[in-house]
MMTF fields as JSON, N, C-alpha, C and O atoms, coordinates in Angstrom:
{
  "mmtfVersion": "1.0.0",
  "mmtfProducer": "UNKNOWN",
  "numBonds": 551,
  "numAtoms": 552,
  "numGroups": 138,
  "numChains": 1,
  "numModels": 1,
  "chainsPerModel": [1],
  "groupsPerChain": [138],
  "chainIdList": ["A"],
  "bondAtomList": [4, 2, 8, 6, 12, 10, 16, 14, 20, 18, 24, 22, 28, 26, 32, 30, 36, 34, 40, 38, 44, 42, 48, 46, 52, 50, 56, 54, 60, 58, 64, 62, 68, 66, 72, 70, 76, 74, 80, 78, 84, 82, 88, 86, 92, 90, 96, 94, 100, 98, 104, 102, 108, 106, 112, 110, 116, 114, 120, 118, 124, 122, 128, 126, 132, 130, 136, 134, 140, 138, 144, 142, 148, 146, 152, 150, 156, 154, 160, 158, 164, 162, 168, 166, 172, 170, 176, 174, 180, 178, 184, 182, 188, 186, 192, 190, 196, 194, 200, 198, 204, 202, 208, 206, 212, 210, 216, 214, 220, 218, 224, 222, 228, 226, 232, 230, 236, 234, 240, 238, 244, 242, 248, 246, 252, 250, 256, 254, 260, 258, 264, 262, 268, 266, 272, 270, 276, 274, 280, 278, 284, 282, 288, 286, 292, 290, 296, 294, 300, 298, 304, 302, 308, 306, 312, 310, 316, 314, 320, 318, 324, 322, 328, 326, 332, 330, 336, 334, 340, 338, 344, 342, 348, 346, 352, 350, 356, 354, 360, 358, 364, 362, 368, 366, 372, 370, 376, 374, 380, 378, 384, 382, 388, 386, 392, 390, 396, 394, 400, 398, 404, 402, 408, 406, 412, 410, 416, 414, 420, 418, 424, 422, 428, 426, 432, 430, 436, 434, 440, 438, 444, 442, 448, 446, 452, 450, 456, 454, 460, 458, 464, 462, 468, 466, 472, 470, 476, 474, 480, 478, 484, 482, 488, 486, 492, 490, 496, 494, 500, 498, 504, 502, 508, 506, 512, 510, 516, 514, 520, 518, 524, 522, 528, 526, 532, 530, 536, 534, 540, 538, 544, 542, 548, 546],
  "bondOrderList": [1, 1, 1, 1, 1, 1, 1, 1, 1, 1, 1, 1, 1, 1, 1, 1, 1, 1, 1, 1, 1, 1, 1, 1, 1, 1, 1, 1, 1, 1, 1, 1, 1, 1, 1, 1, 1, 1, 1, 1, 1, 1, 1, 1, 1, 1, 1, 1, 1, 1, 1, 1, 1, 1, 1, 1, 1, 1, 1, 1, 1, 1, 1, 1, 1, 1, 1, 1, 1, 1, 1, 1, 1, 1, 1, 1, 1, 1, 1, 1, 1, 1, 1, 1, 1, 1, 1, 1, 1, 1, 1, 1, 1, 1, 1, 1, 1, 1, 1, 1, 1, 1, 1, 1, 1, 1, 1, 1, 1, 1, 1, 1, 1, 1, 1, 1, 1, 1, 1, 1, 1, 1, 1, 1, 1, 1, 1, 1, 1, 1, 1, 1, 1, 1, 1, 1, 1],
  "groupList": [{"groupName": "MET", "atomNameList": ["N", "CA", "C", "O"], "elementList": ["N", "C", "C", "O"], "formalChargeList": [0, 0, 0, 0], "bondAtomList": [1, 0, 2, 1, 3, 2], "bondOrderList": [1, 1, 2], "singleLetterCode": "M", "chemCompType": "L-PEPTIDE LINKING"}, {"groupName": "THR", "atomNameList": ["N", "CA", "C", "O"], "elementList": ["N", "C", "C", "O"], "formalChargeList": [0, 0, 0, 0], "bondAtomList": [1, 0, 2, 1, 3, 2], "bondOrderList": [1, 1, 2], "singleLetterCode": "T", "chemCompType": "L-PEPTIDE LINKING"}, {"groupName": "ALA", "atomNameList": ["N", "CA", "C", "O"], "elementList": ["N", "C", "C", "O"], "formalChargeList": [0, 0, 0, 0], "bondAtomList": [1, 0, 2, 1, 3, 2], "bondOrderList": [1, 1, 2], "singleLetterCode": "A", "chemCompType": "L-PEPTIDE LINKING"}, {"groupName": "ARG", "atomNameList": ["N", "CA", "C", "O"], "elementList": ["N", "C", "C", "O"], "formalChargeList": [0, 0, 0, 0], "bondAtomList": [1, 0, 2, 1, 3, 2], "bondOrderList": [1, 1, 2], "singleLetterCode": "R", "chemCompType": "L-PEPTIDE LINKING"}, {"groupName": "GLU", "atomNameList": ["N", "CA", "C", "O"], "elementList": ["N", "C", "C", "O"], "formalChargeList": [0, 0, 0, 0], "bondAtomList": [1, 0, 2, 1, 3, 2], "bondOrderList": [1, 1, 2], "singleLetterCode": "E", "chemCompType": "L-PEPTIDE LINKING"}, {"groupName": "ILE", "atomNameList": ["N", "CA", "C", "O"], "elementList": ["N", "C", "C", "O"], "formalChargeList": [0, 0, 0, 0], "bondAtomList": [1, 0, 2, 1, 3, 2], "bondOrderList": [1, 1, 2], "singleLetterCode": "I", "chemCompType": "L-PEPTIDE LINKING"}, {"groupName": "PRO", "atomNameList": ["N", "CA", "C", "O"], "elementList": ["N", "C", "C", "O"], "formalChargeList": [0, 0, 0, 0], "bondAtomList": [1, 0, 2, 1, 3, 2], "bondOrderList": [1, 1, 2], "singleLetterCode": "P", "chemCompType": "L-PEPTIDE LINKING"}, {"groupName": "GLY", "atomNameList": ["N", "CA", "C", "O"], "elementList": ["N", "C", "C", "O"], "formalChargeList": [0, 0, 0, 0], "bondAtomList": [1, 0, 2, 1, 3, 2], "bondOrderList": [1, 1, 2], "singleLetterCode": "G", "chemCompType": "PEPTIDE LINKING"}, {"groupName": "CYS", "atomNameList": ["N", "CA", "C", "O"], "elementList": ["N", "C", "C", "O"], "formalChargeList": [0, 0, 0, 0], "bondAtomList": [1, 0, 2, 1, 3, 2], "bondOrderList": [1, 1, 2], "singleLetterCode": "C", "chemCompType": "L-PEPTIDE LINKING"}, {"groupName": "ASP", "atomNameList": ["N", "CA", "C", "O"], "elementList": ["N", "C", "C", "O"], "formalChargeList": [0, 0, 0, 0], "bondAtomList": [1, 0, 2, 1, 3, 2], "bondOrderList": [1, 1, 2], "singleLetterCode": "D", "chemCompType": "L-PEPTIDE LINKING"}, {"groupName": "VAL", "atomNameList": ["N", "CA", "C", "O"], "elementList": ["N", "C", "C", "O"], "formalChargeList": [0, 0, 0, 0], "bondAtomList": [1, 0, 2, 1, 3, 2], "bondOrderList": [1, 1, 2], "singleLetterCode": "V", "chemCompType": "L-PEPTIDE LINKING"}, {"groupName": "LEU", "atomNameList": ["N", "CA", "C", "O"], "elementList": ["N", "C", "C", "O"], "formalChargeList": [0, 0, 0, 0], "bondAtomList": [1, 0, 2, 1, 3, 2], "bondOrderList": [1, 1, 2], "singleLetterCode": "L", "chemCompType": "L-PEPTIDE LINKING"}, {"groupName": "LYS", "atomNameList": ["N", "CA", "C", "O"], "elementList": ["N", "C", "C", "O"], "formalChargeList": [0, 0, 0, 0], "bondAtomList": [1, 0, 2, 1, 3, 2], "bondOrderList": [1, 1, 2], "singleLetterCode": "K", "chemCompType": "L-PEPTIDE LINKING"}, {"groupName": "ASN", "atomNameList": ["N", "CA", "C", "O"], "elementList": ["N", "C", "C", "O"], "formalChargeList": [0, 0, 0, 0], "bondAtomList": [1, 0, 2, 1, 3, 2], "bondOrderList": [1, 1, 2], "singleLetterCode": "N", "chemCompType": "L-PEPTIDE LINKING"}, {"groupName": "GLN", "atomNameList": ["N", "CA", "C", "O"], "elementList": ["N", "C", "C", "O"], "formalChargeList": [0, 0, 0, 0], "bondAtomList": [1, 0, 2, 1, 3, 2], "bondOrderList": [1, 1, 2], "singleLetterCode": "Q", "chemCompType": "L-PEPTIDE LINKING"}, {"groupName": "SER", "atomNameList": ["N", "CA", "C", "O"], "elementList": ["N", "C", "C", "O"], "formalChargeList": [0, 0, 0, 0], "bondAtomList": [1, 0, 2, 1, 3, 2], "bondOrderList": [1, 1, 2], "singleLetterCode": "S", "chemCompType": "L-PEPTIDE LINKING"}, {"groupName": "HIS", "atomNameList": ["N", "CA", "C", "O"], "elementList": ["N", "C", "C", "O"], "formalChargeList": [0, 0, 0, 0], "bondAtomList": [1, 0, 2, 1, 3, 2], "bondOrderList": [1, 1, 2], "singleLetterCode": "H", "chemCompType": "L-PEPTIDE LINKING"}],
  "groupTypeList": [0, 1, 1, 2, 3, 4, 5, 0, 1, 6, 7, 1, 4, 8, 5, 7, 2, 9, 4, 1, 10, 11, 10, 2, 2, 3, 12, 0, 1, 4, 11, 7, 10, 7, 2, 11, 6, 5, 8, 7, 1, 9, 13, 12, 11, 12, 7, 0, 11, 1, 9, 3, 9, 5, 10, 10, 12, 10, 11, 7, 2, 7, 12, 9, 6, 2, 3, 1, 1, 2, 7, 4, 11, 2, 14, 7, 4, 2, 10, 1, 5, 7, 2, 9, 9, 9, 2, 7, 4, 5, 11, 3, 1, 0, 1, 15, 16, 12, 10, 3, 3, 11, 6, 10, 5, 9, 7, 16, 9, 11, 10, 7, 5, 10, 2, 14, 2, 9, 10, 2, 3, 2, 11, 6, 9, 6, 14, 10, 7, 9, 11, 11, 4, 2, 11, 15, 1, 9],
  "groupIdList": [1, 2, 3, 4, 5, 6, 7, 8, 9, 10, 11, 12, 13, 14, 15, 16, 17, 18, 19, 20, 21, 22, 23, 24, 25, 26, 27, 28, 29, 30, 31, 32, 33, 34, 35, 36, 37, 38, 39, 40, 41, 42, 43, 44, 45, 46, 47, 48, 49, 50, 51, 52, 53, 54, 55, 56, 57, 58, 59, 60, 61, 62, 63, 64, 65, 66, 67, 68, 69, 70, 71, 72, 73, 74, 75, 76, 77, 78, 79, 80, 81, 82, 83, 84, 85, 86, 87, 88, 89, 90, 91, 92, 93, 94, 95, 96, 97, 98, 99, 100, 101, 102, 103, 104, 105, 106, 107, 108, 109, 110, 111, 112, 113, 114, 115, 116, 117, 118, 119, 120, 121, 122, 123, 124, 125, 126, 127, 128, 129, 130, 131, 132, 133, 134, 135, 136, 137, 138],
  "secStructList": [7, 7, 5, 2, 2, 2, 2, 1, 3, 3, 1, 7, 7, 7, 3, 3, 6, 6, 1, 5, 2, 2, 2, 2, 2, 2, 2, 2, 2, 2, 2, 6, 7, 1, 3, 3, 3, 3, 3, 7, 6, 6, 1, 7, 3, 3, 3, 3, 3, 3, 2, 2, 2, 0, 0, 0, 0, 0, 0, 6, 6, 6, 7, 7, 6, 6, 6, 7, 5, 2, 2, 2, 2, 7, 7, 1, 1, 7, 7, 7, 3, 3, 6, 6, 7, 5, 2, 2, 2, 2, 2, 2, 2, 2, 2, 2, 2, 6, 7, 1, 3, 3, 3, 3, 3, 3, 6, 6, 3, 3, 3, 3, 3, 3, 3, 2, 2, 2, 2, 2, 2, 2, 1, 7, 2, 2, 2, 2, 2, 2, 2, 2, 2, 2, 2, 2, 7, 7],
  "xCoordList": [-19.672, -18.492, -17.255, -17.366, -16.137, -14.859, -14.525, -14.757, -13.977, -13.613, -12.11, -11.327, -11.736, -10.316, -9.523, -8.413, -10.084, -9.393, -9.047, -8.018, -9.911, -9.71, -8.642, -8.011, -8.433, -7.493, -6.215, -5.297, -6.147, -4.985, -3.744, -3.826, -2.608, -1.37, -1.267, -1.123, -1.339, -1.304, 0.13, 1.102, 0.226, 1.533, 2.359, 3.583, 1.714, 2.399, 3.304, 2.898, 4.529, 5.464, 5.429, 5.273, 5.577, 5.62, 7.052, 7.97, 7.219, 8.451, 8.053, 7.022, 8.858, 8.558, 8.695, 9.572, 7.832, 7.866, 9.206, 9.624, 9.882, 11.166, 12.367, 13.511, 12.111, 13.198, 13.545, 12.702, 14.787, 15.226, 14.713, 14.328, 14.727, 14.341, 15.326, 14.94, 16.579, 17.572, 17.197, 17.285, 16.784, 16.324, 15.091, 14.969, 14.186, 12.982, 13.337, 12.765, 14.287, 14.703, 15.289, 15.002, 16.113, 16.697, 15.612, 15.665, 14.63, 13.533, 12.71, 12.314, 12.452, 11.721, 12.488, 11.895, 13.793, 14.637, 14.572, 14.393, 14.718, 14.682, 13.344, 13.289, 12.256, 10.917, 10.433, 9.442, 11.127, 10.7, 9.402, 8.563, 9.23, 8.006, 8.353, 9.496, 7.368, 7.574, 6.942, 6.98, 6.353, 5.712, 5.662, 5.569, 5.724, 5.595, 4.666, 4.746, 3.797, 3.017, 3.957, 4.915, 3.676, 4.433, 3.62, 2.472, 4.231, 3.544, 4.246, 5.474, 3.454, 3.993, 4.344, 4.092, 4.928, 5.281, 4.031, 4.106, 2.88, 1.604, 0.987, -0.145, 1.742, 1.293, 0.141, -0.512, -0.111, -1.155, -0.536, 0.599, -1.305, -0.867, -0.774, -1.727, 0.379, 0.614, 0.592, 0.446, 0.734, 0.75, 1.413, 1.655, 1.705, 2.402, 3.66, 3.656, 4.724, 5.978, 6.219, 6.253, 6.387, 6.625, 8.05, 8.732, 8.483, 9.81, 9.875, 10.926, 8.773, 8.728, 8.909, 9.6, 8.299, 8.496, 9.98, 10.484, 10.665, 12.089, 12.87, 13.728, 12.575, 13.303, 12.984, 13.893, 11.701, 11.304, 11.485, 12.054, 10.998, 10.964, 12.24, 12.455, 13.083, 14.331, 15.518, 16.185, 15.779, 16.949, 16.863, 17.816, 15.736, 15.57, 15.581, 15.917, 15.214, 15.197, 16.529, 16.678, 17.498, 18.816, 18.894, 19.833, 17.909, 17.925, 18.743, 18.92, 19.233, 20.034, 19.106, 18.447, 19.035, 18.143, 18.523, 17.697, 19.765, 20.191, 19.767, 19.881, 19.284, 18.867, 17.382, 16.831, 16.748, 15.326, 14.524, 14.812, 13.52, 12.717, 11.49, 11.012, 11.005, 9.787, 8.625, 7.79, 8.572, 7.494, 7.45, 6.378, 8.597, 8.636, 7.912, 7.477, 7.78, 7.137, 5.669, 4.966, 5.204, 3.794, 2.947, 3.252, 1.893, 1.075, -0.327, -1.206, -0.536, -1.874, -2.366, -1.579, -3.663, -4.265, -4.172, -4.436, -3.795, -3.646, -5.012, -5.984, -5.07, -6.275, -6.221, -5.245, -7.26, -7.293, -8.607, -9.507, -8.677, -9.902, -10.128, -9.172, -11.375, -11.695, -11.52, -11.733, -11.132, -10.875, -12.113, -11.983, -13.296, -14.511, -15.2, -16.298, -14.55, -15.094, -14.949, -13.984, -15.915, -15.879, -15.035, -14.626, -14.793, -13.929, -14.468, -13.687, -15.772, -16.36, -15.977, -15.66, -16.002, -15.6, -14.109, -13.692, -13.321, -11.881, -11.657, -10.856, -12.365, -12.27, -12.626, -11.905, -13.733, -14.157, -13.117, -12.83, -12.556, -11.575, -10.291, -9.753, -9.808, -8.587, -8.796, -7.932, -9.943, -10.237, -10.376, -9.799, -11.14, -11.383, -10.138, -9.978, -9.251, -8.03, -6.798, -5.705, -6.994, -5.883, -4.684, -3.555, -4.95, -3.885, -3.896, -4.944, -2.715, -2.576, -2.467, -2.549, -2.283, -2.175, -2.966, -2.927, -3.688, -4.46, -4.103, -4.179, -3.716, -3.558, -4.938, -5.942, -4.965, -6.209, -6.227, -5.303, -7.307, -7.439, -8.573, -9.65, -8.317, -9.358, -9.454, -8.606, -10.494, -10.563, -9.519, -9.611, -8.519, -7.417, -6.12, -5.065, -6.186, -4.974, -4.753, -5.676, -3.502, -3.109, -2.944, -2.148, -3.71, -3.664, -3.151, -2.903, -2.991, -2.501, -2.514, -2.79, -2.206, -2.214, -2.957, -2.761, -3.81, -4.449, -3.827, -3.842, -3.284, -2.673, -3.629, -4.568, -3.369, -4.157, -4.3, -5.388, -3.224, -3.269, -4.201, -4.878, -4.245, -5.146, -6.596, -7.397, -6.922, -8.283, -8.619, -9.716, -7.665, -7.894, -8.251, -9.108, -7.588, -7.878, -9.267, -9.86, -9.796, -11.073, -12.279, -13.421, -12.036, -13.119, -13.415, -12.545, -14.654, -14.96, -14.151, -13.816, -13.844, -12.989, -13.341, -12.428, -14.612, -14.894, -14.462, -13.957, -14.656, -14.274, -12.756, -12.244, -12.049, -10.585, -10.097, -9.204, -10.678, -10.311, -10.583, -9.777, -11.725, -12.054, -11.035, -10.639, -10.612, -9.623, -8.305, -7.721, -7.842, -6.559, -6.594, -5.631, -7.691, -7.813, -7.807, -7.134, -8.546, -8.635, -7.303, -6.99, -6.514, -5.234, -4.096, -3.013, -4.331, -3.269, -3.306, -2.355, -4.387, -4.489, -4.089, -4.263, -3.557, -3.145, -4.148, -3.943],
  "yCoordList": [1.558, 2.317, 1.416, 0.191, 2.006, 1.316, 0.536, 1.019, -0.679, -1.502, -1.442, -1.014, -1.881, -1.92, -2.757, -2.385, -3.876, -4.768, -4.055, -4.339, -3.129, -2.421, -1.331, -1.006, -0.769, 0.346, 0.018, 0.836, -1.159, -1.512, -1.799, -2.031, -1.772, -2.259, -3.717, -4.014, -4.638, -6.061, -6.555, -5.829, -7.798, -8.431, -7.848, -7.766, -7.45, -6.83, -7.824, -8.949, -7.4, -8.235, -7.851, -6.679, -8.85, -8.633, -8.606, -9.079, -8.042, -8.222, -9.143, -8.932, -10.15, -11.072, -10.375, -9.53, -10.726, -10.117, -10.342, -9.534, -11.437, -11.752, -11.216, -11.404, -10.545, -9.945, -8.576, -7.912, -8.168, -6.897, -5.704, -5.815, -4.574, -3.324, -2.972, -2.366, -3.345, -3.11, -3.866, -3.313, -5.113, -5.899, -5.232, -5.156, -4.756, -4.077, -2.823, -2.566, -2.04, -0.811, -1.135, -0.452, -2.18, -2.584, -3.039, -2.729, -3.774, -4.255, -3.079, -3.065, -2.086, -0.894, -0.185, 0.269, -0.089, 0.557, -0.188, 0.425, -1.508, -2.331, -2.229, -2.176, -2.203, -2.179, -0.765, -0.594, 0.242, 1.618, 1.953, 2.669, 1.431, 1.68, 2.303, 2.229, 2.914, 3.546, 2.797, 3.255, 1.631, 0.834, -0.63, -0.957, -1.495, -2.935, -3.522, -3.148, -4.428, -5.144, -6.05, -6.602, -6.194, -7.103, -8.387, -8.371, -9.503, -10.794, -11.713, -11.753, -12.443, -13.395, -14.705, -14.898, -15.606, -16.925, -17.712, -18.668, -17.308, -17.945, -17.327, -17.648, -16.429, -15.713, -14.749, -14.293, -14.439, -13.471, -12.087, -11.929, -11.097, -9.709, -9.227, -9.354, -8.676, -8.193, -6.676, -6.126, -5.995, -4.543, -4.022, -4.764, -2.729, -2.082, -1.428, -0.875, -1.492, -0.828, 0.236, -0.062, 1.484, 2.576, 3.084, 2.835, 3.797, 4.41, 5.4, 5.565, 6.047, 6.976, 6.22, 6.706, 5.04, 4.219, 3.931, 4.001, 3.609, 3.282, 4.492, 4.368, 5.654, 6.866, 7.263, 7.499, 7.337, 7.852, 6.831, 7.149, 5.598, 4.617, 3.795, 3.147, 3.824, 3.062, 4.027, 4.167, 4.679, 5.562, 6.724, 6.995, 7.399, 8.54, 8.155, 8.971, 6.913, 6.428, 5.788, 5.293, 5.8, 5.251, 3.737, 3.156, 3.093, 1.627, 1.185, 1.94, -0.034, -0.616, -1.288, -2.269, -0.786, -1.387, -2.816, -3.564, -3.202, -4.578, -5.531, -6.748, -4.99, -5.826, -5.675, -6.469, -4.661, -4.424, -5.155, -5.03, -5.916, -6.653, -5.851, -4.983, -6.163, -5.516, -5.78, -4.904, -6.978, -7.34, -6.477, -6.264, -5.976, -5.097, -3.785, -3.111, -3.419, -2.161, -2.332, -1.346, -3.583, -3.831, -3.339, -3.622, -2.609, -2.011, -2.597, -2.11, -3.621, -4.192, -4.78, -5.202, -4.803, -5.385, -4.419, -3.224, -4.951, -4.123, -3.674, -4.429, -2.45, -1.923, -2.37, -2.095, -3.056, -3.584, -3.196, -2.622, -3.534, -3.329, -4.593, -5.243, -4.938, -6.095, -5.785, -4.652, -6.785, -6.591, -6.091, -5.397, -6.437, -6.039, -4.826, -4.451, -4.211, -2.989, -1.838, -1.778, -0.927, 0.17, 1.344, 1.393, 2.277, 3.422, 4.237, 4.808, 4.3, 5.021, 4.393, 5.1, 3.07, 2.358, 2.541, 2.688, 2.532, 2.761, 4.156, 4.334, 5.14, 6.521, 6.599, 7.222, 5.971, 6.004, 5.339, 5.841, 4.218, 3.491, 4.304, 4.423, 4.858, 5.678, 6.884, 7.218, 7.527, 8.725, 8.404, 9.094, 7.362, 7.066, 6.554, 6.774, 5.873, 5.333, 6.195, 5.905, 7.273, 8.188, 7.433, 7.594, 6.604, 5.87, 6.227, 6.524, 6.194, 6.545, 5.331, 5.448, 4.166, 2.923, 1.84, 1.719, 1.05, -0.053, -1.363, -1.451, -2.375, -3.699, -4.189, -3.992, -4.817, -5.337, -6.85, -7.565, -7.316, -8.717, -9.35, -8.77, -10.55, -11.355, -12.634, -13.52, -12.716, -13.813, -13.542, -12.558, -14.428, -14.223, -13.916, -13.815, -13.766, -13.566, -12.093, -11.38, -11.652, -10.31, -10.306, -11.07, -9.431, -9.419, -8.105, -8.012, -7.078, -5.803, -4.725, -4.968, -3.519, -2.33, -1.224, -1.032, -0.501, 0.693, 1.878, 1.95, 2.801, 4.014, 5.188, 5.144, 6.223, 7.442, 7.938, 8.347, 7.905, 8.384, 7.529, 8.051, 6.21, 5.326, 5.726, 5.786, 5.999, 6.38, 7.752, 7.972, 8.652, 10.0, 9.959, 10.713, 9.076, 8.957, 8.37, 8.624, 7.584, 6.901, 7.697, 7.337, 8.769, 9.525, 10.823, 11.366, 11.321, 12.657, 13.713, 13.507, 14.818, 15.86, 16.299, 16.407, 16.56, 17.015, 15.984, 16.356, 14.7, 13.661, 13.555, 13.25, 13.797, 13.78, 14.842, 14.587, 16.017, 17.086, 16.71, 16.995, 16.067, 15.626, 14.607, 14.656, 13.685, 12.67, 13.332, 13.057, 14.194, 14.858, 15.691, 15.696, 16.389, 17.193, 16.298, 16.605, 15.206, 14.31, 13.663, 13.457, 13.339, 12.673, 13.651, 13.244, 14.919, 15.909, 16.55, 17.228, 16.351, 16.954, 15.936, 14.731, 16.426, 15.529, 15.483, 14.776],
  "zCoordList": [-12.516, -12.118, -12.219, -12.179, -12.343, -12.471, -11.204, -10.096, -11.368, -10.214, -9.951, -10.799, -8.762, -8.378, -9.374, -9.755, -9.794, -10.734, -12.042, -12.656, -12.462, -13.723, -13.635, -14.641, -12.457, -12.349, -11.572, -11.526, -10.968, -10.144, -10.998, -12.204, -10.326, -10.927, -10.517, -9.331, -11.478, -11.132, -10.887, -11.096, -10.443, -10.294, -9.169, -9.273, -8.111, -6.984, -6.269, -5.976, -5.992, -5.239, -3.776, -3.43, -2.917, -1.467, -0.98, -1.65, 0.2, 0.963, 2.112, 2.751, 2.372, 3.466, 4.802, 4.982, 5.74, 7.067, 7.754, 8.583, 7.411, 8.044, 7.261, 7.676, 6.123, 5.343, 5.921, 6.524, 5.732, 6.306, 5.506, 4.342, 6.177, 5.543, 4.427, 3.427, 4.594, 3.552, 2.279, 1.183, 2.412, 1.26, 0.64, -0.583, 1.485, 0.991, 0.203, -0.856, 0.722, 0.036, -1.332, -2.315, -1.392, -2.682, -3.65, -4.841, -3.138, -3.979, -4.503, -5.669, -3.636, -4.076, -5.182, -6.162, -5.029, -6.034, -7.356, -8.408, -7.309, -8.527, -9.239, -10.468, -8.458, -9.041, -9.362, -10.072, -8.843, -9.058, -8.36, -8.907, -7.132, -6.362, -5.019, -4.568, -4.385, -3.094, -1.944, -0.802, -2.241, -1.191, -1.611, -2.794, -0.609, -0.838, 0.222, 1.392, -0.178, 0.823, 1.63, 1.088, 2.907, 3.769, 3.887, 4.333, 3.48, 3.535, 4.53, 4.599, 5.291, 6.248, 5.582, 4.393, 6.354, 5.818, 5.438, 4.665, 5.983, 5.643, 4.388, 4.028, 3.714, 2.515, 2.779, 1.84, 4.032, 4.361, 4.483, 4.933, 4.074, 4.105, 5.553, 6.322, 5.91, 7.275, 7.363, 8.454, 6.243, 6.235, 4.986, 4.034, 4.998, 3.891, 4.435, 5.534, 3.668, 4.004, 2.95, 1.756, 3.391, 2.453, 2.579, 3.573, 1.557, 1.622, 2.783, 3.403, 3.071, 4.213, 5.53, 6.425, 5.662, 6.865, 7.081, 8.202, 5.993, 6.091, 6.587, 7.462, 6.033, 6.422, 7.862, 8.658, 8.198, 9.505, 10.63, 11.674, 10.414, 11.502, 11.644, 12.668, 10.615, 10.697, 10.717, 11.743, 9.612, 9.53, 10.518, 11.248, 10.539, 11.438, 12.901, 13.759, 13.194, 14.576, 14.971, 16.088, 14.046, 14.348, 14.338, 14.883, 13.717, 13.627, 12.424, 11.468, 12.481, 11.402, 10.384, 10.726, 9.137, 8.141, 7.781, 7.259, 8.056, 7.78, 8.903, 8.756, 10.014, 11.152, 11.496, 12.259, 10.932, 11.181, 10.114, 8.923, 10.535, 9.554, 9.14, 9.87, 7.966, 7.465, 8.416, 8.641, 8.968, 9.883, 11.128, 11.695, 11.563, 12.731, 12.461, 13.395, 11.189, 10.825, 10.431, 10.21, 10.341, 10.016, 11.189, 12.347, 10.881, 11.929, 11.93, 11.22, 12.708, 12.822, 11.519, 10.673, 11.37, 10.168, 8.999, 9.139, 7.85, 6.646, 6.141, 6.184, 5.669, 5.035, 3.582, 2.884, 3.122, 1.753, 1.081, 1.694, -0.202, -0.987, -1.802, -2.223, -2.022, -2.845, -4.32, -4.752, -5.087, -6.512, -7.268, -8.277, -6.791, -7.479, -6.857, -7.27, -5.856, -5.269, -6.256, -7.017, -6.236, -7.196, -6.694, -5.534, -7.601, -7.304, -6.135, -5.374, -5.98, -4.852, -3.527, -2.571, -3.463, -2.247, -1.979, -0.83, -3.028, -2.878, -2.301, -1.383, -2.84, -2.363, -0.879, -0.099, -0.487, 0.912, 1.818, 2.905, 1.374, 2.186, 2.338, 3.438, 1.235, 1.303, 2.216, 3.027, 2.078, 2.853, 4.336, 5.176, 4.664, 6.078, 6.785, 7.985, 6.064, 6.677, 6.407, 6.894, 5.614, 5.262, 4.696, 5.161, 3.683, 2.992, 1.519, 0.947, 0.907, -0.512, -1.419, -2.641, -0.813, -1.588, -0.882, 0.342, -1.675, -1.109, -1.807, -3.033, -1.041, -1.641, -2.105, -1.421, -3.259, -3.819, -3.599, -3.989, -2.962, -2.586, -3.384, -3.523, -3.908, -4.551, -3.729, -3.832, -2.918, -1.948, -0.876, -0.142, -0.79, 0.154, -0.577, 0.05, -1.9, -2.699, -3.02, -3.413, -2.844, -3.239, -4.753, -5.299, -5.438, -6.901, -7.483, -8.685, -6.624, -7.135, -6.081, -4.907, -6.536, -5.677, -6.42, -7.62, -5.701, -6.245, -5.525, -4.296, -6.298, -5.747, -5.91, -6.704, -5.151, -5.209, -6.652, -7.056, -7.423, -8.811, -9.665, -10.55, -9.407, -10.16, -9.926, -10.859, -8.663, -8.312, -8.904, -9.415, -8.823, -9.355, -10.838, -11.299, -11.58, -13.016, -13.27, -14.319, -12.315, -12.515, -12.002, -12.287, -11.254, -10.641, -11.386, -12.068, -11.252, -11.788, -11.016, -9.849, -11.653, -11.076, -9.652, -8.833, -9.305, -7.933, -6.887, -5.828, -7.173, -6.216, -6.094, -5.017, -7.161, -7.126, -6.148, -5.341, -6.223, -5.304, -3.864, -2.977, -3.627, -2.274, -1.761, -0.597, -2.627, -2.243, -1.896, -0.847, -2.766, -2.529, -1.253, -0.485, -1.027, 0.197, 1.437, 2.421, 1.394, 2.554, 2.88, 4.053, 1.869, 2.1, 2.363, 2.784, 2.119, 2.322, 3.692, 4.081, 4.433, 5.764, 6.817, 6.632, 7.911, 9.008, 10.12, 11.106]
}
């Protein structure tokens, strides 16, 4: 079966935990992405920051994006997938944690991101439907 390494988007850039949400938003715009991994000064993954997080948890909450750090929005331990894990494991992880993007880890190094669309392309049609249904319900 297809592995995370085969379907991921490599070369993922992080936003530093101590960088502002405004910097993160600009980086997302420049890269054309809707999410960035949050990395600490120790280069360890602290979480994921999404464009929705910025809108709901910063702008919608009346916080200043130039004063709010990405690290303030990191929520506990990041959900990740191993680079050699297969598409079935990715599907199970996304479904059980209700996430649409998974950072891909090789050892302790962030090597890419697997998005819902990447998994959908790698799975047989019935499983794609199951993934979409699981991630679309609250």
